[in-house]
mmCIF file of C-alpha atoms in Angstrom:
data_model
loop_
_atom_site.group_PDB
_atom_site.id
_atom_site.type_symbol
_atom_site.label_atom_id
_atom_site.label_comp_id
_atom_site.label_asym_id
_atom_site.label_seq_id
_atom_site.Cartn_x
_atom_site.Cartn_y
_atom_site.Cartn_z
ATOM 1 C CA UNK C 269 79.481 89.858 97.443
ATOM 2 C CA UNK C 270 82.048 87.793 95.658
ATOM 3 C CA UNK C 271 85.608 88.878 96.437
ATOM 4 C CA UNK C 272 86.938 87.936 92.682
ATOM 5 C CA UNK C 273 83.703 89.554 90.886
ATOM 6 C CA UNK C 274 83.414 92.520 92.740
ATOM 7 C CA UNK C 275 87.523 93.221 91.765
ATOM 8 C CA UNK C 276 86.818 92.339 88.090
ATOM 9 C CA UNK C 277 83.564 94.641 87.793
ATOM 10 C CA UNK C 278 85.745 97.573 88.051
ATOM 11 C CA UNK C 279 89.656 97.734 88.299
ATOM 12 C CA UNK C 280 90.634 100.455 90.270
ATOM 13 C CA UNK C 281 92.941 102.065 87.985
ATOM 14 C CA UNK C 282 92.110 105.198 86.012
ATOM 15 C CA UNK C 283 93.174 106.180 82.748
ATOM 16 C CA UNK C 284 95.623 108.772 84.596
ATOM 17 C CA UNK C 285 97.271 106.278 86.393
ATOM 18 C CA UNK C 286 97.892 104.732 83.223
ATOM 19 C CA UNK C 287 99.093 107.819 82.087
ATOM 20 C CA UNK C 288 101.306 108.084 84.789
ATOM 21 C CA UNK C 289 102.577 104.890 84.889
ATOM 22 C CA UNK C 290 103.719 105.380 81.298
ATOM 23 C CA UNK C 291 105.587 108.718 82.228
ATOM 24 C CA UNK C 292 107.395 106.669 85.086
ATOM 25 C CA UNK C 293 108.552 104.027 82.546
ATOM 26 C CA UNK C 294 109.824 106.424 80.298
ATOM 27 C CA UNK C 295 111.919 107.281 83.329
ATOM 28 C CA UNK C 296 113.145 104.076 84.274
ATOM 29 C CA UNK C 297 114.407 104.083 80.979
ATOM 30 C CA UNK C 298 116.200 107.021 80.919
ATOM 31 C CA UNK C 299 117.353 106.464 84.227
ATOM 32 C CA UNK C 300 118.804 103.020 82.818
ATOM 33 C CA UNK C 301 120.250 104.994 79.948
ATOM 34 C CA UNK C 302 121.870 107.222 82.705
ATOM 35 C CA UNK C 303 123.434 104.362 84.178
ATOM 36 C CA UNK C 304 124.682 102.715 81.156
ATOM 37 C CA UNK C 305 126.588 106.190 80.047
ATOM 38 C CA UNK C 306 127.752 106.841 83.917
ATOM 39 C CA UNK C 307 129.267 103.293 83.464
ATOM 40 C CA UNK C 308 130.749 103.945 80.417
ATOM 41 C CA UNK C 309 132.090 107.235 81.379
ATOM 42 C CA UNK C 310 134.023 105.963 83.933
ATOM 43 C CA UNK C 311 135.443 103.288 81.767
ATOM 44 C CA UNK C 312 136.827 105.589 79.133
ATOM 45 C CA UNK C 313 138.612 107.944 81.507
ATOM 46 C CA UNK C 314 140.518 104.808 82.616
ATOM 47 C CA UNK C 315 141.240 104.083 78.902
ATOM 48 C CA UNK C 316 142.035 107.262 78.057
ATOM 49 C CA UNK C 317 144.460 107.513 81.276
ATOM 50 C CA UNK C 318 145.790 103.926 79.739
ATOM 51 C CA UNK C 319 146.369 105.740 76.546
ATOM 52 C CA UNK C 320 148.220 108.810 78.013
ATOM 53 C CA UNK C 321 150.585 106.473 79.914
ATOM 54 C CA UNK C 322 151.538 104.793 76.769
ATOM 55 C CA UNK C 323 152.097 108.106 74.659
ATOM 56 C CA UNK C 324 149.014 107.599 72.904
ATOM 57 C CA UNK C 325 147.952 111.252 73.206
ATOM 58 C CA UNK C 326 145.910 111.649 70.198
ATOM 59 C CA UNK C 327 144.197 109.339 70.783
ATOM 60 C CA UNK C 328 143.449 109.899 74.216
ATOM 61 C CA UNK C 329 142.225 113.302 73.338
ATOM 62 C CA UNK C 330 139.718 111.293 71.048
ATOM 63 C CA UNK C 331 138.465 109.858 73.875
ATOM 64 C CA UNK C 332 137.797 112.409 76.017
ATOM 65 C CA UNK C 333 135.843 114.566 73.275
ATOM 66 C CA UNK C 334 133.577 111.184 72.966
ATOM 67 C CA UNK C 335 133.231 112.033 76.533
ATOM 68 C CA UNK C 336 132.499 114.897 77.053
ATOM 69 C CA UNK C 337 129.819 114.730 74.442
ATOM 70 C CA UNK C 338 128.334 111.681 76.337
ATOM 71 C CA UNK C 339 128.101 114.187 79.723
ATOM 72 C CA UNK C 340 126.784 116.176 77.468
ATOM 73 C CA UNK C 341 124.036 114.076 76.977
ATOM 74 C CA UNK C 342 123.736 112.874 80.668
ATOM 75 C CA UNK C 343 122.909 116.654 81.377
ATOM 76 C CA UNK C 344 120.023 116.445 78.732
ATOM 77 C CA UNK C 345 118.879 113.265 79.725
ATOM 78 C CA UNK C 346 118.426 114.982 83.839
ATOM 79 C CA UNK C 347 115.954 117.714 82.588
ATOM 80 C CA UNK C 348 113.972 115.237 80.428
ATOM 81 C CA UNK C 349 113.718 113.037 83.789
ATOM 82 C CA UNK C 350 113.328 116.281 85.533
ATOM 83 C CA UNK C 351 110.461 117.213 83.452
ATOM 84 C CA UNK C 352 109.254 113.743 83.420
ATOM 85 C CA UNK C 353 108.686 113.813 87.174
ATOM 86 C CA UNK C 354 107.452 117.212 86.644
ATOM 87 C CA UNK C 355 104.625 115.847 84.761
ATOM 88 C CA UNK C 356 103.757 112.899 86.925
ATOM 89 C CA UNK C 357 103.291 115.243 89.968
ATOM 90 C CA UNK C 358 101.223 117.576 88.236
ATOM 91 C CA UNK C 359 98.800 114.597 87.107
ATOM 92 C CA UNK C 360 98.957 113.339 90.799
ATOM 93 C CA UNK C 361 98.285 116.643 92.396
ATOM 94 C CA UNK C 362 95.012 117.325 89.431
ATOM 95 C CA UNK C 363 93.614 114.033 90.721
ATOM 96 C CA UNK C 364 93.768 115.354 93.993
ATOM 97 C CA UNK C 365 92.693 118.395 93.086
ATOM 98 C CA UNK C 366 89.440 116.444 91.308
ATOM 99 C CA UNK C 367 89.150 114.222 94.894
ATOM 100 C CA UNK C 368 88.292 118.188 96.703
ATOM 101 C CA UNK C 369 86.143 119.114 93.809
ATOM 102 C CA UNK C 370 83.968 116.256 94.058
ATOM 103 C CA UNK C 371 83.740 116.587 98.295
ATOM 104 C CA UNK C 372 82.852 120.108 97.481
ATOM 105 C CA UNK C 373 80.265 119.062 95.331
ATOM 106 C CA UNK C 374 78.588 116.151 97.489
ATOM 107 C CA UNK C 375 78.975 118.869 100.434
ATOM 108 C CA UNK C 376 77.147 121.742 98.487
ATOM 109 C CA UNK C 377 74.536 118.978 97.590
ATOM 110 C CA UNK C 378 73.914 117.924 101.059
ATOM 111 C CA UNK C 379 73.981 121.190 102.640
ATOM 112 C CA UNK C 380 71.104 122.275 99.597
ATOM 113 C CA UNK C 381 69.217 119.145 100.564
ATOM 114 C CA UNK C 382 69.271 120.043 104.158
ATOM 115 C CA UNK C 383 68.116 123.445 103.498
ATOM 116 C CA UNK C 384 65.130 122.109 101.222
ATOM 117 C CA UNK C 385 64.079 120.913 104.005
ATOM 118 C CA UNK C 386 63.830 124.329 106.585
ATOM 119 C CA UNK C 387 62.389 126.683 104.401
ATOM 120 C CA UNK C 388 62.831 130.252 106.039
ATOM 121 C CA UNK C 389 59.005 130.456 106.399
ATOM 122 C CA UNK C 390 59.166 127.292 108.150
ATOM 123 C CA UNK C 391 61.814 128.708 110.479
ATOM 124 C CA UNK C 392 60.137 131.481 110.983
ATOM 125 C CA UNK C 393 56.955 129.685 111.942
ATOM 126 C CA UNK C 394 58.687 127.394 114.411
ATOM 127 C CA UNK C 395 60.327 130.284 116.071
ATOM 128 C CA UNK C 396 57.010 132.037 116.607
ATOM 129 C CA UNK C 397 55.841 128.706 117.760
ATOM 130 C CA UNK C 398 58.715 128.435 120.314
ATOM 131 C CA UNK C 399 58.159 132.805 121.598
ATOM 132 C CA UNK C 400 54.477 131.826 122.271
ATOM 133 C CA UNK C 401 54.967 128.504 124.182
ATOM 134 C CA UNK C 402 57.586 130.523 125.610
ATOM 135 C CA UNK C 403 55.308 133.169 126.331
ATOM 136 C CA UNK C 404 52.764 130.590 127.744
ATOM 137 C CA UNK C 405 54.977 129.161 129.865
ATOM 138 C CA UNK C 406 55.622 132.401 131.374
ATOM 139 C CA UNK C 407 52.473 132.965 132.053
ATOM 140 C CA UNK C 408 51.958 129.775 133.421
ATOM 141 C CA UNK C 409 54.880 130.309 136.106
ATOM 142 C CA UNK C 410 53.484 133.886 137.086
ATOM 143 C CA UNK C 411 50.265 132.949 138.184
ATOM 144 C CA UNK C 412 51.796 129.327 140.186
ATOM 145 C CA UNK C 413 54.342 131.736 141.684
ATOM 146 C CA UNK C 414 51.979 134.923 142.395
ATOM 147 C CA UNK C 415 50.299 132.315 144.581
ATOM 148 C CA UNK C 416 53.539 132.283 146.662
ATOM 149 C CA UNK C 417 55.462 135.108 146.370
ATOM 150 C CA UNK C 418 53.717 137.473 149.585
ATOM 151 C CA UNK C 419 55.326 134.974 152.438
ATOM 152 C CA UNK C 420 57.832 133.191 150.646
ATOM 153 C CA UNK C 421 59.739 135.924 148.478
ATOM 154 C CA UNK C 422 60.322 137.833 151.751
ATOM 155 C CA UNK C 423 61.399 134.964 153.730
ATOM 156 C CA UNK C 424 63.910 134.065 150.584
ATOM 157 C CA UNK C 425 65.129 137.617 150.705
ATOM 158 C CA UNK C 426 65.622 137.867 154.630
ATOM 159 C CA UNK C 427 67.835 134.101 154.503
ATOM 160 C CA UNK C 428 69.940 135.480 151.569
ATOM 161 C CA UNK C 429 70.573 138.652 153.017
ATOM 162 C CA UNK C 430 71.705 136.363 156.365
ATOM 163 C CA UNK C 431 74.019 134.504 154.785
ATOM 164 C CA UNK C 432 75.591 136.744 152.422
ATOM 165 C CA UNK C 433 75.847 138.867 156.381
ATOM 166 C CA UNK C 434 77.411 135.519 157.880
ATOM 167 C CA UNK C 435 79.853 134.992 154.730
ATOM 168 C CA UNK C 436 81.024 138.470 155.166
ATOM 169 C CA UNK C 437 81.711 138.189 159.162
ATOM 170 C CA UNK C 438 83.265 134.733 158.460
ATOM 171 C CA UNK C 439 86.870 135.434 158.789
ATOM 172 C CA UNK C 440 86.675 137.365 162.250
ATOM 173 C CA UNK C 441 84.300 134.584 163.769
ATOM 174 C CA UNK C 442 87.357 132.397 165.659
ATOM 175 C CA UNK C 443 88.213 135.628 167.540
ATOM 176 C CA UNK C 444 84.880 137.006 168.972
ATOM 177 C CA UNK C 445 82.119 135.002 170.936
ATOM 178 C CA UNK C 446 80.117 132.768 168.734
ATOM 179 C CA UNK C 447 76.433 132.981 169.503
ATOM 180 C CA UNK C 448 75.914 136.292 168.075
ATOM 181 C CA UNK C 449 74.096 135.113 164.862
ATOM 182 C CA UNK C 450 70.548 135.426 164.508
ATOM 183 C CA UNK C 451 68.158 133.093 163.728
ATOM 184 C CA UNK C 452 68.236 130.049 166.096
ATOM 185 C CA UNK C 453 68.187 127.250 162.670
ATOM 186 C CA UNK C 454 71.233 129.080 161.179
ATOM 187 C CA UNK C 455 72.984 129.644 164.155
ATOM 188 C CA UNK C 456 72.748 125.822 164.543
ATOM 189 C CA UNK C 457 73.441 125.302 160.788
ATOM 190 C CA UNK C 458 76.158 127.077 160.390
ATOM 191 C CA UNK C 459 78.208 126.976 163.438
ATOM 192 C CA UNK C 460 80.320 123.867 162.968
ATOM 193 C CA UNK C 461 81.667 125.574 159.164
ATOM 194 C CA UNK C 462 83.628 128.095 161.226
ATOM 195 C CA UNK C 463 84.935 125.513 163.673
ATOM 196 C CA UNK C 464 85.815 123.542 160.727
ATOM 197 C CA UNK C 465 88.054 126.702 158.719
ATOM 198 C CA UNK C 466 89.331 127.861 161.723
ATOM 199 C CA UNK C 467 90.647 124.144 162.754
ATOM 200 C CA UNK C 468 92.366 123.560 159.128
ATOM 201 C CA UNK E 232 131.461 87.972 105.280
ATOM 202 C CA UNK E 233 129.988 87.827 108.647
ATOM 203 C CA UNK E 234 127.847 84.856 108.890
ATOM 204 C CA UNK E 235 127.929 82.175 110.920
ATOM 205 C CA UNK E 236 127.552 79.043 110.661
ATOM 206 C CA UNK E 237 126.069 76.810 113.092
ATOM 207 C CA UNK E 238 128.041 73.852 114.687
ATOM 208 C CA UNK E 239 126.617 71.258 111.939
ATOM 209 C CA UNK E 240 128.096 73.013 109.550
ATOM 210 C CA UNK E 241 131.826 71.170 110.675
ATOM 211 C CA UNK E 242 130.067 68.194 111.250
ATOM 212 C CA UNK E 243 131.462 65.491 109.022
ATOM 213 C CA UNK E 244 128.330 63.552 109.229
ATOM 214 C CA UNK E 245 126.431 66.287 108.425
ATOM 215 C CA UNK E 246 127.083 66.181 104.673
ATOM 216 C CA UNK E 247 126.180 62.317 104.543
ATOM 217 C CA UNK E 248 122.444 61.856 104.901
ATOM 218 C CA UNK E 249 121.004 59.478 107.900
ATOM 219 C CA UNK E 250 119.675 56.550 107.372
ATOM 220 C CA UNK E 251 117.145 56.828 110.069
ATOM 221 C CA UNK E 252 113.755 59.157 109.799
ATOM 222 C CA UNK E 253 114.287 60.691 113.013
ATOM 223 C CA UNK E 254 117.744 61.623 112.443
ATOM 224 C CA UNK E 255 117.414 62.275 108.871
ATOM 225 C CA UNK E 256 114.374 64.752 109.651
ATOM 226 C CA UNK E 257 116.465 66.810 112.227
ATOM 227 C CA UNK E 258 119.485 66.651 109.549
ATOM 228 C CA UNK E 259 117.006 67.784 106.808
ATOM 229 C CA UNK E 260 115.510 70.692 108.646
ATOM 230 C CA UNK E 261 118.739 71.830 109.900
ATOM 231 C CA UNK E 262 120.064 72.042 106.425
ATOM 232 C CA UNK E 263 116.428 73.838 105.255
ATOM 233 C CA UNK E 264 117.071 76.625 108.304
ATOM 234 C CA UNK E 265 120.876 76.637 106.829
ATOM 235 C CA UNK E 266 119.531 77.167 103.228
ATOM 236 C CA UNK E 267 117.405 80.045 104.176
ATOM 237 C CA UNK E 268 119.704 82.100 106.600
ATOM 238 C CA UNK E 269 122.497 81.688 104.174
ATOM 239 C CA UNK E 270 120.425 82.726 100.961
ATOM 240 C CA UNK E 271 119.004 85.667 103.302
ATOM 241 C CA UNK E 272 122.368 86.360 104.146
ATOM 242 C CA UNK E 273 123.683 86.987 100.745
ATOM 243 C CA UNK E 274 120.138 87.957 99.222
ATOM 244 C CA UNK E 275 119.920 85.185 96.883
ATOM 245 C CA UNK E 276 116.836 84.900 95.170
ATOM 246 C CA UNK E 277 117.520 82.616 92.156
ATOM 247 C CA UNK E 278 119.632 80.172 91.885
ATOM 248 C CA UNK E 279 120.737 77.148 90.075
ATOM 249 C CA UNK E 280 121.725 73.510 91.210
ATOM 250 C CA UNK E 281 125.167 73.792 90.262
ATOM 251 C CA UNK E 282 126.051 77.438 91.467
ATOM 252 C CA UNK E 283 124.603 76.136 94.910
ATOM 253 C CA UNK E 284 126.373 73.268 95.328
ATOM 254 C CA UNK E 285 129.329 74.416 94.775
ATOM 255 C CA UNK E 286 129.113 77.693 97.212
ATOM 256 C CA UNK E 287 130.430 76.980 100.311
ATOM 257 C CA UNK E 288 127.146 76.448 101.395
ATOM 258 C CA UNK E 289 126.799 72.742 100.224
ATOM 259 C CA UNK E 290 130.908 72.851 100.335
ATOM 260 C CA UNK E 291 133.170 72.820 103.363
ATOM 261 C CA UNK E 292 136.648 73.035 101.819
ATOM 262 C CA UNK E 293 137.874 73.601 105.726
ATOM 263 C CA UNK E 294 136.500 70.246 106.737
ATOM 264 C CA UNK E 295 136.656 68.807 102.937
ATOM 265 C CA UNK E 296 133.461 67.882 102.741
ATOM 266 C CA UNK E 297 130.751 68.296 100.522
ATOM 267 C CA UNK E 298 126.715 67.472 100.032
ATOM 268 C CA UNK E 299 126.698 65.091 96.971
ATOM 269 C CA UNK E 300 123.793 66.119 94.455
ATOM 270 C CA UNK E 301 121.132 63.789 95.128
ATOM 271 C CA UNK E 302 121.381 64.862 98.582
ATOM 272 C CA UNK E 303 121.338 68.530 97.520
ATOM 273 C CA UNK E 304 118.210 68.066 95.979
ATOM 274 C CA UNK E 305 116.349 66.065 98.430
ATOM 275 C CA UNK E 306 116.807 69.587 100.575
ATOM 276 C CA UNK E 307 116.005 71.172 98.191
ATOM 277 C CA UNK E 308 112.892 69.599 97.647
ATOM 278 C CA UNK E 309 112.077 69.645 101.392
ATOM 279 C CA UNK E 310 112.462 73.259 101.056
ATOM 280 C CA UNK E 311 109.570 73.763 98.314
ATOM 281 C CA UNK E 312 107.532 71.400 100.404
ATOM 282 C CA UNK E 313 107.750 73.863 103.309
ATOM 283 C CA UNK E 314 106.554 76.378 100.610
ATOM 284 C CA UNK E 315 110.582 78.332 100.374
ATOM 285 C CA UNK E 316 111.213 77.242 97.225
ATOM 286 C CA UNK E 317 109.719 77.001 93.603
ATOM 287 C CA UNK E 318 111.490 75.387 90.779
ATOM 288 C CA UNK E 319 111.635 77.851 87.376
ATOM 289 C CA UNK E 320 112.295 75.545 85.077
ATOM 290 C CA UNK E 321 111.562 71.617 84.259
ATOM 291 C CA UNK E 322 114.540 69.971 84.970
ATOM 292 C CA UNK E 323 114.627 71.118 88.033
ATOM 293 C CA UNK E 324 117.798 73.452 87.653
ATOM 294 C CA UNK E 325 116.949 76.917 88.667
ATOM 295 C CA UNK E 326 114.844 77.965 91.601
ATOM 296 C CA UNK E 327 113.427 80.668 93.268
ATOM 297 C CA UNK E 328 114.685 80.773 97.015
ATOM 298 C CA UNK E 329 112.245 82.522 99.528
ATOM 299 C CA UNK E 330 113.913 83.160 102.554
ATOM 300 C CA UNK E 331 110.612 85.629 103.168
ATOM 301 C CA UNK E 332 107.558 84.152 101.890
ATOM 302 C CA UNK E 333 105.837 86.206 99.371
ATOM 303 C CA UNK E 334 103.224 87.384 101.578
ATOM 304 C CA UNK E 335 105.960 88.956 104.020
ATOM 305 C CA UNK E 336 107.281 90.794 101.346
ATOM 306 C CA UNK E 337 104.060 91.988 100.435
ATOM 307 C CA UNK E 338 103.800 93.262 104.052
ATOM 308 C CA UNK E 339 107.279 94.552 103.980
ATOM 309 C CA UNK E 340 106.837 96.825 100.892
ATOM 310 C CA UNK E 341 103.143 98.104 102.129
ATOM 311 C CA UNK E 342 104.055 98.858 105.136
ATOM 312 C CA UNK E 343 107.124 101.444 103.324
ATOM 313 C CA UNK E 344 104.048 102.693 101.048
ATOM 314 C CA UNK E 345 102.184 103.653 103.856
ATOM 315 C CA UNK E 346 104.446 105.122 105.966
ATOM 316 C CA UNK E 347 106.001 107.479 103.474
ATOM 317 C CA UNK E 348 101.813 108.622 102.227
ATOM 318 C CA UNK E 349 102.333 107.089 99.038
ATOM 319 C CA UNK E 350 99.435 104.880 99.097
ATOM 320 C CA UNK E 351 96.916 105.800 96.005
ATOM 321 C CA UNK E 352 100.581 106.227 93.966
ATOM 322 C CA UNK E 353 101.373 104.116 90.604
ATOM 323 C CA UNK E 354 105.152 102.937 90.753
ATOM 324 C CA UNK E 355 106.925 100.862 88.234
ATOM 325 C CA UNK E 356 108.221 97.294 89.138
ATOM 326 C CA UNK E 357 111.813 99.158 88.185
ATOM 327 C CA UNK E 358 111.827 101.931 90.652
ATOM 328 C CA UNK E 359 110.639 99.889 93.416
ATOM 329 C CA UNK E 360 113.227 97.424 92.897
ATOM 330 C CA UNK E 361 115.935 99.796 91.714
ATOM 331 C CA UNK E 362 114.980 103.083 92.560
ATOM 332 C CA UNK E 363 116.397 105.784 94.908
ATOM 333 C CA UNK E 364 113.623 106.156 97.189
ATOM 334 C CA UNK E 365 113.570 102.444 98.179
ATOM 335 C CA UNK E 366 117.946 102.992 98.745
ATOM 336 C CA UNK E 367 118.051 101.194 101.585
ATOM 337 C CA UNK E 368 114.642 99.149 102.111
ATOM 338 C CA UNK E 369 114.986 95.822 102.658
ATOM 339 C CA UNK E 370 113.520 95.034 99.624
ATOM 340 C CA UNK E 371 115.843 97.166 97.252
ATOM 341 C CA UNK E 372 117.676 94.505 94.714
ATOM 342 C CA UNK E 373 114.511 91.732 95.133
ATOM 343 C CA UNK E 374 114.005 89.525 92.179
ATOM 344 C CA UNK E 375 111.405 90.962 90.342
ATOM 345 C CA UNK E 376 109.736 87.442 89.675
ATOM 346 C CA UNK E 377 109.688 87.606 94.059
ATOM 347 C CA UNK E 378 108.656 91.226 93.527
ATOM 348 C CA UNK E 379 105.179 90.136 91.530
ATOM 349 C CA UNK E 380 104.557 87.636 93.850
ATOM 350 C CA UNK E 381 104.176 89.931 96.747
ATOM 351 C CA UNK E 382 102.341 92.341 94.880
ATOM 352 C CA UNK E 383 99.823 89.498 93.612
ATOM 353 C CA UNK E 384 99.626 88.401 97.601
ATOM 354 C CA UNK E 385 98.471 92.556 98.228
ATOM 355 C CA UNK E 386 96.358 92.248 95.403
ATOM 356 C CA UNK E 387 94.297 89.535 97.094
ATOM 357 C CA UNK E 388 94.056 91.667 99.935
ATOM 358 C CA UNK E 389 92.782 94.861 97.935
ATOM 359 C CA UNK E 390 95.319 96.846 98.414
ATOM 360 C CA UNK E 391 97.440 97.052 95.429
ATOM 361 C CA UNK E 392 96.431 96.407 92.158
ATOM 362 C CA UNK E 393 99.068 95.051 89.197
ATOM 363 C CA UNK E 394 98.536 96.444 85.475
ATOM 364 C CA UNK E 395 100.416 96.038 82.546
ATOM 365 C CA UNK E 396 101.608 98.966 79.822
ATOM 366 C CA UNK E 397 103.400 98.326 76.515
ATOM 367 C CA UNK E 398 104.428 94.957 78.133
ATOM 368 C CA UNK E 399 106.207 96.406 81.186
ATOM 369 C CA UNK E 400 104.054 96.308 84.261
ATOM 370 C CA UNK E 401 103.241 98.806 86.951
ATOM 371 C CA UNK E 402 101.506 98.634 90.436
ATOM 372 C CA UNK E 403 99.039 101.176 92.403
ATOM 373 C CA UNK E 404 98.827 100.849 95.892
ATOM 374 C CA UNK E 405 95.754 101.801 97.909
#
């Protein structure tokens, strides 16, 4: 991986930078030009004021019709730099445009490539695959729980329905005697958390 | 003008160089640092022998002194041995100053092309140099022959590339 060789293989530049670059030196040029004849412009009117001061009105008037033709041609010379620049940004702007075009592309291919490989059977297949294990599973947890549930579900039921009783009384506990709660391991569990609220 | 001169520069000694290497090396590089701020000062780029030695830089009228010629160019040649200088012709009578080595430039002018998005953009040598978007950039008004040189040290590092068109060249930056 040679520095020099892989530079030389292939120069960077396109053919529409080339382009481009040609446009802007047509510019420069013209800009140069422009330079050249806002130069001279000035120069004259100082002649031509010269002229005036030493009666030399004729002449003078000479002068100033060379100039104005020159600003003339200053005008003409803007749009052609105008249109110029015009042109360069429209090249820069298709090669842009070309840059998006060719992500779209390598996008659409990948995305087709992906979807080569999930086929909508395949999909399909899987997600029948996944209801039944699903399915299995389910079955699977109803007979480990039904083992359970006769004690245990009540049990869970009667402890929820205490604490969601406790939350309720919570903000009047302070007030009234404490050792009104039922069960003797709650009572124990949860006495300090009302110390604790009403203290902060 | 606005620059200053350091204290040497009224130094009647100064413009008479030292017979000893320790002093002469401290008198040399003194005059190289001179050289360079004074040349940055004024943007010089190229110069010849003459023109040089007879700015006030090698000429104190104040103090009426004044670096002789062989003296001139034994600075001179310490300067392209410290890399800020290259001769442009064979005789040895115009030069290139570099106040900013070429690879500073390069830096300079990249870091303008990336700040204003115009990385991936072809620009002429001209309209770098002379045009209205780089009004104001330091490097507005370089020498063009400085100008390549930069590009050719950005071009090393991949990120501009020099081509030439109907014998005018143009750069792309990337």
């Amino acid at each position: 991986m040679g520095n020099i060789f892989g530079r030389k293989r292939r120069s960077r530049v396109t053919e529409q930078d080339k382009a481009v670059l040609q446009l802007k030196q047509q510019r420069d040029k013209l800009k140069q030009y422009q330079k050249k004849i806002t130069l001279q412009l000035q120069r004259e009117r100082e002649l031509a004021k010269q002229l005036l001061h030493n009666g030399k009105k004729e002449k003078a008037k000479l002068l100033l019709k060379k100039k104005r033709y020159q600003e003339q041609l200053l005008e003409k010379t803007d749009n052609q730099i105008s249109n110029l620049e015009k042109m360069v940004e429209d090249i820069e702007f298709a090669q842009i445009e070309m840059k998006v075009i060719e992500g779209l592309k390598i996008g659409n291919d990948c995305l087709k490539k992906m979807h080569e490989v999930m086929s909508i059977e395949e999909v399909e297949r899987i997600m029948d695959e996944t209801q039944e294990g699903i399915e299995y599973q389910r079955q699977i947890d109803e007979i480990l729980a039904g083992s359970l549930t006769a004690e245990d579900e009540e049990a869970i039921l009667e402890e929820l329905e205490a604490i969601t009783q406790e939350d309720v009384e919570l903000p009047e506990v302070p007030t009234e005697a404490l050792p009104e709660t039922t069960p003797e391991k709650e009572a124990v569990k949860n006495k300090p958390k009302p110390q604790l609220v009403a203290a902060s | 003008m606005g620059f200053e001169w350091p204290w040497q520069y009224n130094f009647p000694p100064f413009y008479t160089l030292q017979p000893n290497v320790d002093t002469r090396q401290k008198q040399l590089s003194a005059w190289t640092s001179l050289v360079l701020s004074f040349c940055r000062h004024n943007k010089f780029y190229t110069m010849n022998v003459m023109e040089i030695q007879e700015s006030p830089l090698f000429n104190n009228k104040k103090i009426q002194r004044k670096l002789p010629l062989e003296s001139v160019q034994v600075v001179l040649e310490e300067l392209r041995k410290k890399g800020n200088l290259e001769w442009l012709d064979k005789n040895k009578t115009r030069f290139l100053i570099m106040w900013r080595r070429p690879d500073e430039w390069g830096k300079v002018i990249y870091l303008w092309v990336s700040k204003n998005g115009m990385t991936n953009s072809v620009f002429t040598l001209y309209e770098l140099i002379n045009g209205d978007e780089t009004e104001g950039e330091e490097f507005h008004g370089l020498d063009e022959s400085m100008l390549l040189k930069s590009l050719e040290t950005l071009q090393l590092e991949h990120k501009a590339e020099i081509f030439t068109l109907n014998d005018s060249k143009g750069v792309k930056f990337f």
